[in-house]
Amino acid sequence: MTGRPSNAASERLRQAGLRPTRQRLALAGLLFDGGDRHVTAETLHREAIGTHVRVSLATVYNALHQFTKAGLLREVVVDAGRAYFDTNTRHHHHFFVEHDGALSDIAAGGVEVSRLPAPPAGTEVERVDVVVRIRRRQG
Amino acid sequence: MTGRPSNAASERLRQAGLRPTRQRLALAGLLFDGGDRHVTAETLHREAIGTHVRVSLATVYNALHQFTKAGLLREVVVDAGRAYFDTNTRHHHHFFVEHDGALSDIAAGGVEVSRLPAPPAGTEVERVDVVVRIRRRQG
DNA sequence: TCCCTAATTAGAATAATTCTAATCTATTGA
DNA sequence: TCAATAGATTAGAATTATTCTAATTAGGGA
Ligand SMILES: [Mn+2]
Ligand SMILES: [Mn+2]
Ligand SMILES: [Zn+2]
Ligand SMILES: [Zn+2]
């Protein structure tokens, strides 16, 4: 018996057409085992290294894009120059603290964006993103 | 008489504490003489070169940031990896076509973002940005 | 016109990301 | 069980957007 690890994480990856490799399983563990979170390639890579998961930065980039394509993550654009990835793939919005790059969720439930004009002819709306840029109160 | 050019553009720059140099005047002309527009450093630089304005890319970056600090421009974040600058400094929102990077304005007038939760304790809202991501209709 | 300082610039440096091509590994079917 | 193979990982180079450095140029007050 080859003890093939056929747990939930493995299945989720297989479902996405991705082989459950050591690196992908470890990254998926970091991303999906706790609550929802926001990462960049750098923060996730540092976290992996800090947890003694040997994985290259290139593989972290690959995995983030593959997970995104598979619908396990979504990208959040709040900063020109750095891509954030979000394990919360439900429709929702964000608070963003420019000073330190901290992101936090705003459930889509309550928020209402009303009276938006129709999109230009020949186009359709893919997503409406609300980013509330906040800063520490002057102190 | 030294024919010192003391026109509107010069005055606007002086007001901002910026010397009205040949480069800044030319860039201000491209940016502010027509209607509102959205540029990146690259597009503005290419446009300057195409109009026979000799200016370096570094100076374009400098000018965009200086104009922004002076309140003549504002930055729009819609794409991780590329900074857009907007000559419309009034409060407003955007349609963004990811495919080709095209940005268009949505007047803030009609749009209403309601029932946003209060920002985290100790922080204050700086700005609320709505980005409507659109794509060409499938065809 | 002289002088000082601000501004411009080419090119190097940096930062985020992607690419390349060599190596490794998960999976499969003999 | 084990080779074969296609997919995955990786180091390092390459690319892209942006900033920095240090040398040169030019605006503007006196
Ligand atoms: Mn991307
Ligand atoms: Mn960058
Ligand atoms: Zn989120
Ligand atoms: Zn705009």
mmCIF file of C-alpha atoms (C1' of nucleotides) and ligand atoms in Angstrom:
data_model
loop_
_atom_site.group_PDB
_atom_site.id
_atom_site.type_symbol
_atom_site.label_atom_id
_atom_site.label_comp_id
_atom_site.label_asym_id
_atom_site.label_seq_id
_atom_site.Cartn_x
_atom_site.Cartn_y
_atom_site.Cartn_z
ATOM 1 C CA MET A 1 0.000 0.000 0.000
ATOM 2 C CA THR A 2 1.493 3.288 -1.156
ATOM 3 C CA GLY A 3 -0.321 5.435 1.412
ATOM 4 C CA ARG A 4 -1.556 7.820 -1.286
ATOM 5 C CA PRO A 5 -2.772 10.946 0.556
ATOM 6 C CA SER A 6 -6.327 11.382 -0.651
ATOM 7 C CA ASN A 7 -7.520 13.975 1.856
ATOM 8 C CA ALA A 8 -9.706 17.011 1.311
ATOM 9 C CA ALA A 9 -6.911 19.336 0.180
ATOM 10 C CA SER A 10 -5.661 16.793 -2.332
ATOM 11 C CA GLU A 11 -9.142 16.374 -3.713
ATOM 12 C CA ARG A 12 -9.653 20.105 -4.044
ATOM 13 C CA LEU A 13 -6.475 20.356 -6.099
ATOM 14 C CA ARG A 14 -7.314 17.343 -8.247
ATOM 15 C CA GLN A 15 -10.733 18.824 -8.905
ATOM 16 C CA ALA A 16 -8.946 21.907 -10.231
ATOM 17 C CA GLY A 17 -6.820 19.781 -12.540
ATOM 18 C CA LEU A 18 -3.714 20.359 -10.426
ATOM 19 C CA ARG A 19 -1.494 17.613 -9.119
ATOM 20 C CA PRO A 20 -1.397 17.657 -5.330
ATOM 21 C CA THR A 21 2.316 18.253 -5.013
ATOM 22 C CA ARG A 22 4.122 18.815 -1.744
ATOM 23 C CA GLN A 23 4.419 22.541 -2.531
ATOM 24 C CA ARG A 24 0.804 23.075 -3.551
ATOM 25 C CA LEU A 25 -0.477 21.134 -0.557
ATOM 26 C CA ALA A 26 1.643 23.183 1.810
ATOM 27 C CA LEU A 27 0.586 26.485 0.246
ATOM 28 C CA ALA A 28 -3.065 25.422 0.218
ATOM 29 C CA GLY A 29 -2.708 24.550 3.895
ATOM 30 C CA LEU A 30 -1.350 27.993 4.713
ATOM 31 C CA LEU A 31 -4.045 29.668 2.642
ATOM 32 C CA PHE A 32 -7.177 27.680 3.390
ATOM 33 C CA ASP A 33 -6.769 25.999 6.765
ATOM 34 C CA GLY A 34 -7.538 29.053 8.884
ATOM 35 C CA GLY A 35 -10.018 31.869 8.298
ATOM 36 C CA ASP A 36 -10.102 34.090 5.246
ATOM 37 C CA ARG A 37 -6.930 35.973 4.459
ATOM 38 C CA HIS A 38 -5.160 38.322 2.088
ATOM 39 C CA VAL A 39 -1.627 37.586 0.912
ATOM 40 C CA THR A 40 0.948 38.737 -1.587
ATOM 41 C CA ALA A 41 3.411 36.391 -3.234
ATOM 42 C CA GLU A 42 6.123 37.736 -0.951
ATOM 43 C CA THR A 43 4.187 37.383 2.296
ATOM 44 C CA LEU A 44 3.071 33.855 1.453
ATOM 45 C CA HIS A 45 6.572 32.846 0.420
ATOM 46 C CA ARG A 46 8.073 34.243 3.611
ATOM 47 C CA GLU A 47 5.428 32.445 5.623
ATOM 48 C CA ALA A 48 6.149 29.167 3.867
ATOM 49 C CA ILE A 49 9.878 29.505 4.457
ATOM 50 C CA GLY A 50 9.213 30.431 8.084
ATOM 51 C CA THR A 51 7.152 27.248 8.468
ATOM 52 C CA HIS A 52 9.996 25.162 7.003
ATOM 53 C CA VAL A 53 8.139 24.561 3.755
ATOM 54 C CA ARG A 54 10.772 24.595 1.023
ATOM 55 C CA VAL A 55 9.250 26.255 -2.007
ATOM 56 C CA SER A 56 10.554 28.757 -4.515
ATOM 57 C CA LEU A 57 9.073 32.181 -5.108
ATOM 58 C CA ALA A 58 8.349 31.196 -8.710
ATOM 59 C CA THR A 59 6.251 28.296 -7.488
ATOM 60 C CA VAL A 60 4.359 30.590 -5.124
ATOM 61 C CA TYR A 61 3.528 32.865 -8.070
ATOM 62 C CA ASN A 62 2.520 29.847 -10.151
ATOM 63 C CA ALA A 63 0.300 28.468 -7.402
ATOM 64 C CA LEU A 64 -1.379 31.807 -6.699
ATOM 65 C CA HIS A 65 -2.308 32.195 -10.356
ATOM 66 C CA GLN A 66 -3.396 28.574 -10.721
ATOM 67 C CA PHE A 67 -5.532 28.757 -7.574
ATOM 68 C CA THR A 68 -7.037 31.988 -8.872
ATOM 69 C CA LYS A 69 -7.873 30.483 -12.244
ATOM 70 C CA ALA A 70 -9.445 27.541 -10.422
ATOM 71 C CA GLY A 71 -11.643 29.898 -8.405
ATOM 72 C CA LEU A 72 -10.004 29.108 -5.068
ATOM 73 C CA LEU A 73 -8.611 32.648 -4.798
ATOM 74 C CA ARG A 74 -9.344 36.025 -6.272
ATOM 75 C CA GLU A 75 -7.049 38.927 -6.948
ATOM 76 C CA VAL A 76 -7.651 42.253 -5.225
ATOM 77 C CA VAL A 77 -6.279 45.420 -6.803
ATOM 78 C CA VAL A 78 -5.660 48.111 -4.221
ATOM 79 C CA ASP A 79 -2.056 49.020 -4.834
ATOM 80 C CA ALA A 80 -0.345 49.782 -8.117
ATOM 81 C CA GLY A 81 2.809 47.751 -7.839
ATOM 82 C CA ARG A 82 1.792 44.754 -5.756
ATOM 83 C CA ALA A 83 -0.821 42.054 -6.314
ATOM 84 C CA TYR A 84 -2.952 40.844 -3.416
ATOM 85 C CA PHE A 85 -4.752 37.507 -3.371
ATOM 86 C CA ASP A 86 -7.823 36.832 -1.295
ATOM 87 C CA THR A 87 -9.062 33.475 -0.012
ATOM 88 C CA ASN A 88 -12.532 34.979 0.318
ATOM 89 C CA THR A 89 -13.947 34.460 -3.154
ATOM 90 C CA ARG A 90 -17.461 35.597 -2.288
ATOM 91 C CA HIS A 91 -18.474 39.001 -3.561
ATOM 92 C CA HIS A 92 -17.237 41.575 -1.054
ATOM 93 C CA HIS A 93 -15.346 44.829 -0.660
ATOM 94 C CA HIS A 94 -12.310 46.134 1.235
ATOM 95 C CA PHE A 95 -10.863 48.583 3.663
ATOM 96 C CA PHE A 96 -7.276 49.336 2.728
ATOM 97 C CA VAL A 97 -4.715 51.102 4.913
ATOM 98 C CA GLU A 98 -2.245 52.536 2.423
ATOM 99 C CA HIS A 99 0.346 53.170 5.101
ATOM 100 C CA ASP A 100 0.978 49.528 5.972
ATOM 101 C CA GLY A 101 -0.788 47.630 3.199
ATOM 102 C CA ALA A 102 -3.362 46.070 5.524
ATOM 103 C CA LEU A 103 -6.554 44.810 3.880
ATOM 104 C CA SER A 104 -9.799 43.880 5.615
ATOM 105 C CA ASP A 105 -13.095 42.639 4.294
ATOM 106 C CA ILE A 106 -16.395 44.415 4.011
ATOM 107 C CA ALA A 107 -19.200 41.911 3.505
ATOM 108 C CA ALA A 108 -21.097 42.644 0.310
ATOM 109 C CA GLY A 109 -24.349 42.013 2.131
ATOM 110 C CA GLY A 110 -25.006 45.462 3.509
ATOM 111 C CA VAL A 111 -23.166 47.618 1.009
ATOM 112 C CA GLU A 112 -25.192 48.909 -1.872
ATOM 113 C CA VAL A 113 -23.780 50.697 -4.895
ATOM 114 C CA SER A 114 -26.762 52.328 -6.498
ATOM 115 C CA ARG A 115 -27.497 54.467 -9.517
ATOM 116 C CA LEU A 116 -24.452 53.291 -11.469
ATOM 117 C CA PRO A 117 -24.779 54.254 -15.120
ATOM 118 C CA ALA A 118 -25.063 51.491 -17.700
ATOM 119 C CA PRO A 119 -21.677 50.307 -18.980
ATOM 120 C CA PRO A 120 -20.553 51.539 -22.416
ATOM 121 C CA ALA A 121 -22.338 49.932 -25.357
ATOM 122 C CA GLY A 122 -20.970 46.517 -26.268
ATOM 123 C CA THR A 123 -19.585 45.839 -22.806
ATOM 124 C CA GLU A 124 -20.867 44.031 -19.748
ATOM 125 C CA VAL A 125 -20.080 44.371 -16.074
ATOM 126 C CA GLU A 126 -17.738 41.759 -14.737
ATOM 127 C CA ARG A 127 -17.436 42.999 -11.175
ATOM 128 C CA VAL A 128 -17.962 46.099 -9.063
ATOM 129 C CA ASP A 129 -15.182 46.686 -6.548
ATOM 130 C CA VAL A 130 -15.406 49.152 -3.706
ATOM 131 C CA VAL A 131 -12.167 50.098 -1.957
ATOM 132 C CA VAL A 132 -12.427 52.258 1.128
ATOM 133 C CA ARG A 133 -9.023 53.835 1.621
ATOM 134 C CA ILE A 134 -8.481 54.587 5.271
ATOM 135 C CA ARG A 135 -5.658 56.007 7.367
ATOM 136 C CA ARG A 136 -4.804 56.092 11.023
ATOM 137 C CA ARG A 137 -6.414 59.107 12.598
ATOM 138 C CA GLN A 138 -4.008 62.031 12.942
ATOM 139 C CA GLY A 139 -2.196 61.539 16.230
ATOM 140 C CA MET B 1 11.848 92.769 -22.776
ATOM 141 C CA THR B 2 12.629 89.094 -21.979
ATOM 142 C CA GLY B 3 9.287 87.817 -23.238
ATOM 143 C CA ARG B 4 8.748 85.919 -20.032
ATOM 144 C CA PRO B 5 5.751 83.611 -20.654
ATOM 145 C CA SER B 6 3.364 84.447 -17.853
ATOM 146 C CA ASN B 7 0.313 82.643 -19.147
ATOM 147 C CA ALA B 8 -2.234 80.566 -17.292
ATOM 148 C CA ALA B 9 -0.215 77.352 -17.367
ATOM 149 C CA SER B 10 2.859 79.096 -15.986
ATOM 150 C CA GLU B 11 0.825 80.601 -13.217
ATOM 151 C CA ARG B 12 -0.714 77.278 -12.286
ATOM 152 C CA LEU B 13 2.749 75.767 -11.948
ATOM 153 C CA ARG B 14 4.105 78.707 -9.976
ATOM 154 C CA GLN B 15 1.130 78.469 -7.644
ATOM 155 C CA ALA B 16 2.162 74.868 -6.991
ATOM 156 C CA GLY B 17 5.711 75.960 -6.175
ATOM 157 C CA LEU B 18 7.039 74.490 -9.429
ATOM 158 C CA ARG B 19 9.165 76.379 -11.905
ATOM 159 C CA PRO B 20 7.441 76.551 -15.278
ATOM 160 C CA THR B 21 10.119 74.737 -17.211
ATOM 161 C CA ARG B 22 9.847 73.834 -20.856
ATOM 162 C CA GLN B 23 9.166 70.199 -19.943
ATOM 163 C CA ARG B 24 6.536 70.886 -17.292
ATOM 164 C CA LEU B 25 4.759 73.389 -19.528
ATOM 165 C CA ALA B 26 4.641 70.916 -22.387
ATOM 166 C CA LEU B 27 3.380 68.088 -20.181
ATOM 167 C CA ALA B 28 0.802 70.386 -18.564
ATOM 168 C CA GLY B 29 -0.332 71.351 -22.047
ATOM 169 C CA LEU B 30 -0.819 67.732 -23.043
ATOM 170 C CA LEU B 31 -2.603 66.962 -19.801
ATOM 171 C CA PHE B 32 -4.785 69.980 -19.201
ATOM 172 C CA ASP B 33 -5.484 71.685 -22.507
ATOM 173 C CA GLY B 34 -8.179 69.299 -23.706
ATOM 174 C CA GLY B 35 -10.885 67.526 -21.747
ATOM 175 C CA ASP B 36 -10.278 65.222 -18.790
ATOM 176 C CA ARG B 37 -7.997 62.285 -19.397
ATOM 177 C CA HIS B 38 -6.262 59.271 -17.908
ATOM 178 C CA VAL B 39 -2.585 58.601 -18.612
ATOM 179 C CA THR B 40 0.259 56.396 -17.510
ATOM 180 C CA ALA B 41 3.863 57.600 -17.453
ATOM 181 C CA GLU B 42 4.511 55.577 -20.593
ATOM 182 C CA THR B 43 1.539 56.846 -22.572
ATOM 183 C CA LEU B 44 2.265 60.453 -21.674
ATOM 184 C CA HIS B 45 5.925 60.067 -22.501
ATOM 185 C CA ARG B 46 5.154 58.491 -25.861
ATOM 186 C CA GLU B 47 2.689 61.259 -26.574
ATOM 187 C CA ALA B 48 5.249 63.926 -25.698
ATOM 188 C CA ILE B 49 7.877 62.348 -27.919
ATOM 189 C CA GLY B 50 5.302 62.016 -30.694
ATOM 190 C CA THR B 51 4.570 65.733 -30.402
ATOM 191 C CA HIS B 52 8.275 66.571 -30.648
ATOM 192 C CA VAL B 53 8.516 67.512 -26.989
ATOM 193 C CA ARG B 54 11.928 66.345 -25.815
ATOM 194 C CA VAL B 55 11.557 65.090 -22.270
ATOM 195 C CA SER B 56 12.930 62.084 -20.440
ATOM 196 C CA LEU B 57 10.800 59.367 -18.882
ATOM 197 C CA ALA B 58 12.264 60.250 -15.475
ATOM 198 C CA THR B 59 10.981 63.794 -15.860
ATOM 199 C CA VAL B 60 7.539 62.508 -16.819
ATOM 200 C CA TYR B 61 7.463 60.449 -13.623
ATOM 201 C CA ASN B 62 8.679 63.440 -11.626
ATOM 202 C CA ALA B 63 6.061 65.738 -13.142
ATOM 203 C CA LEU B 64 3.208 63.272 -12.637
ATOM 204 C CA HIS B 65 4.056 62.947 -8.964
ATOM 205 C CA GLN B 66 4.603 66.667 -8.482
ATOM 206 C CA PHE B 67 1.325 67.510 -10.225
ATOM 207 C CA THR B 68 -0.415 64.924 -8.062
ATOM 208 C CA LYS B 69 1.040 66.340 -4.864
ATOM 209 C CA ALA B 70 -0.065 69.790 -6.020
ATOM 210 C CA GLY B 71 -3.618 68.535 -6.520
ATOM 211 C CA LEU B 72 -3.601 68.967 -10.298
ATOM 212 C CA LEU B 73 -3.831 65.192 -10.828
ATOM 213 C CA ARG B 74 -4.911 62.193 -8.852
ATOM 214 C CA GLU B 75 -3.770 58.611 -9.052
ATOM 215 C CA VAL B 76 -6.235 55.861 -9.955
ATOM 216 C CA VAL B 77 -5.483 52.298 -8.896
ATOM 217 C CA VAL B 78 -7.137 49.788 -11.191
ATOM 218 C CA ASP B 79 -4.255 47.593 -12.251
ATOM 219 C CA ALA B 80 -1.573 46.013 -10.099
ATOM 220 C CA GLY B 81 1.559 46.833 -12.012
ATOM 221 C CA ARG B 82 0.812 50.162 -13.650
ATOM 222 C CA ALA B 83 -0.095 53.562 -12.200
ATOM 223 C CA TYR B 84 -2.762 55.669 -13.873
ATOM 224 C CA PHE B 85 -3.069 59.422 -13.410
ATOM 225 C CA ASP B 86 -6.299 61.317 -13.862
ATOM 226 C CA THR B 87 -6.749 64.980 -14.734
ATOM 227 C CA ASN B 88 -10.223 64.842 -13.246
ATOM 228 C CA THR B 89 -9.552 65.539 -9.572
ATOM 229 C CA ARG B 90 -13.198 65.783 -8.579
ATOM 230 C CA HIS B 91 -14.618 62.857 -6.645
ATOM 231 C CA HIS B 92 -15.698 60.252 -9.178
ATOM 232 C CA HIS B 93 -15.492 56.592 -10.100
ATOM 233 C CA HIS B 94 -14.398 54.461 -13.061
ATOM 234 C CA PHE B 95 -15.230 51.898 -15.649
ATOM 235 C CA PHE B 96 -12.161 49.839 -16.439
ATOM 236 C CA VAL B 97 -11.716 47.487 -19.384
ATOM 237 C CA GLU B 98 -9.044 45.061 -18.226
ATOM 238 C CA HIS B 99 -8.413 43.783 -21.727
ATOM 239 C CA ASP B 100 -7.041 47.036 -23.131
ATOM 240 C CA GLY B 101 -6.506 49.180 -20.047
ATOM 241 C CA ALA B 102 -9.143 51.750 -21.045
ATOM 242 C CA LEU B 103 -10.511 53.903 -18.220
ATOM 243 C CA SER B 104 -13.631 56.061 -18.312
ATOM 244 C CA ASP B 105 -15.247 58.269 -15.725
ATOM 245 C CA ILE B 106 -18.415 57.763 -13.750
ATOM 246 C CA ALA B 107 -19.569 61.045 -12.239
ATOM 247 C CA ALA B 108 -19.840 60.751 -8.473
ATOM 248 C CA GLY B 109 -23.118 62.657 -8.619
ATOM 249 C CA GLY B 110 -25.509 59.809 -9.177
ATOM 250 C CA VAL B 111 -23.599 56.933 -7.639
ATOM 251 C CA GLU B 112 -24.337 56.187 -4.042
ATOM 252 C CA VAL B 113 -22.419 53.754 -1.876
ATOM 253 C CA SER B 114 -24.658 53.126 1.071
ATOM 254 C CA ARG B 115 -24.563 51.115 4.267
ATOM 255 C CA LEU B 116 -20.784 50.935 4.440
ATOM 256 C CA PRO B 117 -19.681 49.810 7.885
ATOM 257 C CA ALA B 118 -17.724 52.248 10.052
ATOM 258 C CA PRO B 119 -13.970 52.036 9.477
ATOM 259 C CA PRO B 120 -11.875 50.172 12.078
ATOM 260 C CA ALA B 121 -11.351 52.041 15.357
ATOM 261 C CA GLY B 122 -8.621 54.651 15.194
ATOM 262 C CA THR B 123 -8.890 55.110 11.438
ATOM 263 C CA GLU B 124 -10.719 57.515 9.189
ATOM 264 C CA VAL B 125 -11.928 57.256 5.624
ATOM 265 C CA GLU B 126 -9.739 59.004 3.117
ATOM 266 C CA ARG B 127 -11.604 58.054 -0.037
ATOM 267 C CA VAL B 128 -14.121 55.555 -1.373
ATOM 268 C CA ASP B 129 -13.250 54.263 -4.823
ATOM 269 C CA VAL B 130 -15.647 52.310 -6.996
ATOM 270 C CA VAL B 131 -14.176 50.439 -9.959
ATOM 271 C CA VAL B 132 -16.606 48.799 -12.348
ATOM 272 C CA ARG B 133 -14.632 46.171 -14.230
ATOM 273 C CA ILE B 134 -16.166 45.598 -17.620
ATOM 274 C CA ARG B 135 -15.362 43.489 -20.652
ATOM 275 C CA ARG B 136 -16.437 43.421 -24.257
ATOM 276 C CA ARG B 137 -19.561 41.342 -24.609
ATOM 277 C CA GLN B 138 -18.835 37.787 -25.730
ATOM 278 C CA GLY B 139 -18.810 37.759 -29.531
ATOM 279 C "C1'" DT C 1 24.801 89.249 -16.660
ATOM 280 C "C1'" DC C 2 25.995 86.360 -12.531
ATOM 281 C "C1'" DC C 3 25.003 83.125 -9.481
ATOM 282 C "C1'" DC C 4 22.556 79.825 -6.987
ATOM 283 C "C1'" DT C 5 19.443 76.483 -6.766
ATOM 284 C "C1'" DA C 6 15.998 73.755 -8.829
ATOM 285 C "C1'" DA C 7 15.230 70.757 -12.675
ATOM 286 C "C1'" DT C 8 16.491 67.528 -16.144
ATOM 287 C "C1'" DT C 9 18.690 63.560 -17.720
ATOM 288 C "C1'" DA C 10 21.140 59.102 -18.894
ATOM 289 C "C1'" DG C 11 21.935 55.333 -17.039
ATOM 290 C "C1'" DA C 12 22.188 52.382 -13.046
ATOM 291 C "C1'" DA C 13 19.501 50.405 -9.443
ATOM 292 C "C1'" DT C 14 15.424 48.338 -7.415
ATOM 293 C "C1'" DA C 15 11.119 45.813 -7.031
ATOM 294 C "C1'" DA C 16 7.535 42.856 -8.677
ATOM 295 C "C1'" DT C 17 6.731 39.509 -11.758
ATOM 296 C "C1'" DT C 18 7.471 36.315 -15.587
ATOM 297 C "C1'" DC C 19 10.267 33.357 -18.401
ATOM 298 C "C1'" DT C 20 13.674 29.663 -19.606
ATOM 299 C "C1'" DA C 21 15.549 25.505 -19.577
ATOM 300 C "C1'" DA C 22 17.286 22.065 -16.602
ATOM 301 C "C1'" DT C 23 15.892 18.901 -13.103
ATOM 302 C "C1'" DC C 24 12.579 16.483 -10.438
ATOM 303 C "C1'" DT C 25 8.230 13.980 -9.347
ATOM 304 C "C1'" DA C 26 3.357 12.385 -9.562
ATOM 305 C "C1'" DT C 27 0.812 9.296 -12.076
ATOM 306 C "C1'" DT C 28 -0.063 5.549 -14.981
ATOM 307 C "C1'" DG C 29 0.007 1.311 -17.208
ATOM 308 C "C1'" DA C 30 3.078 -2.652 -18.333
ATOM 309 C "C1'" DT D 1 7.073 -2.824 -9.064
ATOM 310 C "C1'" DC D 2 8.868 0.165 -12.205
ATOM 311 C "C1'" DA D 3 9.840 2.528 -16.300
ATOM 312 C "C1'" DA D 4 7.898 6.119 -19.183
ATOM 313 C "C1'" DT D 5 5.943 10.440 -19.562
ATOM 314 C "C1'" DA D 6 3.790 14.591 -18.774
ATOM 315 C "C1'" DG D 7 3.468 17.906 -15.447
ATOM 316 C "C1'" DA D 8 5.767 20.605 -11.687
ATOM 317 C "C1'" DT D 9 9.558 22.874 -9.478
ATOM 318 C "C1'" DT D 10 13.476 25.661 -9.485
ATOM 319 C "C1'" DA D 11 17.565 28.845 -9.996
ATOM 320 C "C1'" DG D 12 18.655 32.290 -12.271
ATOM 321 C "C1'" DA D 13 18.036 35.310 -16.177
ATOM 322 C "C1'" DA D 14 14.859 38.446 -18.275
ATOM 323 C "C1'" DT D 15 11.216 41.873 -18.343
ATOM 324 C "C1'" DT D 16 8.560 45.723 -16.792
ATOM 325 C "C1'" DA D 17 7.453 49.594 -14.002
ATOM 326 C "C1'" DT D 18 9.492 52.760 -11.231
ATOM 327 C "C1'" DT D 19 13.027 55.203 -8.520
ATOM 328 C "C1'" DC D 20 17.638 56.722 -7.643
ATOM 329 C "C1'" DT D 21 22.251 58.856 -8.543
ATOM 330 C "C1'" DA D 22 25.222 61.995 -9.962
ATOM 331 C "C1'" DA D 23 26.407 64.982 -13.583
ATOM 332 C "C1'" DT D 24 24.709 68.699 -16.507
ATOM 333 C "C1'" DT D 25 21.493 72.349 -17.683
ATOM 334 C "C1'" DA D 26 18.553 76.176 -17.053
ATOM 335 C "C1'" DG D 27 15.203 79.417 -14.427
ATOM 336 C "C1'" DG D 28 14.980 83.549 -12.138
ATOM 337 C "C1'" DG D 29 16.316 86.897 -8.520
ATOM 338 C "C1'" DA D 30 19.645 90.392 -7.754
HETATM 339 MN MN MN E 1 -1.418 39.395 -12.388
HETATM 340 MN MN MN E 2 6.858 47.610 -10.040
HETATM 341 ZN ZN ZN E 3 -11.177 40.210 0.973
HETATM 342 ZN ZN ZN E 4 -11.288 59.538 -13.957
#
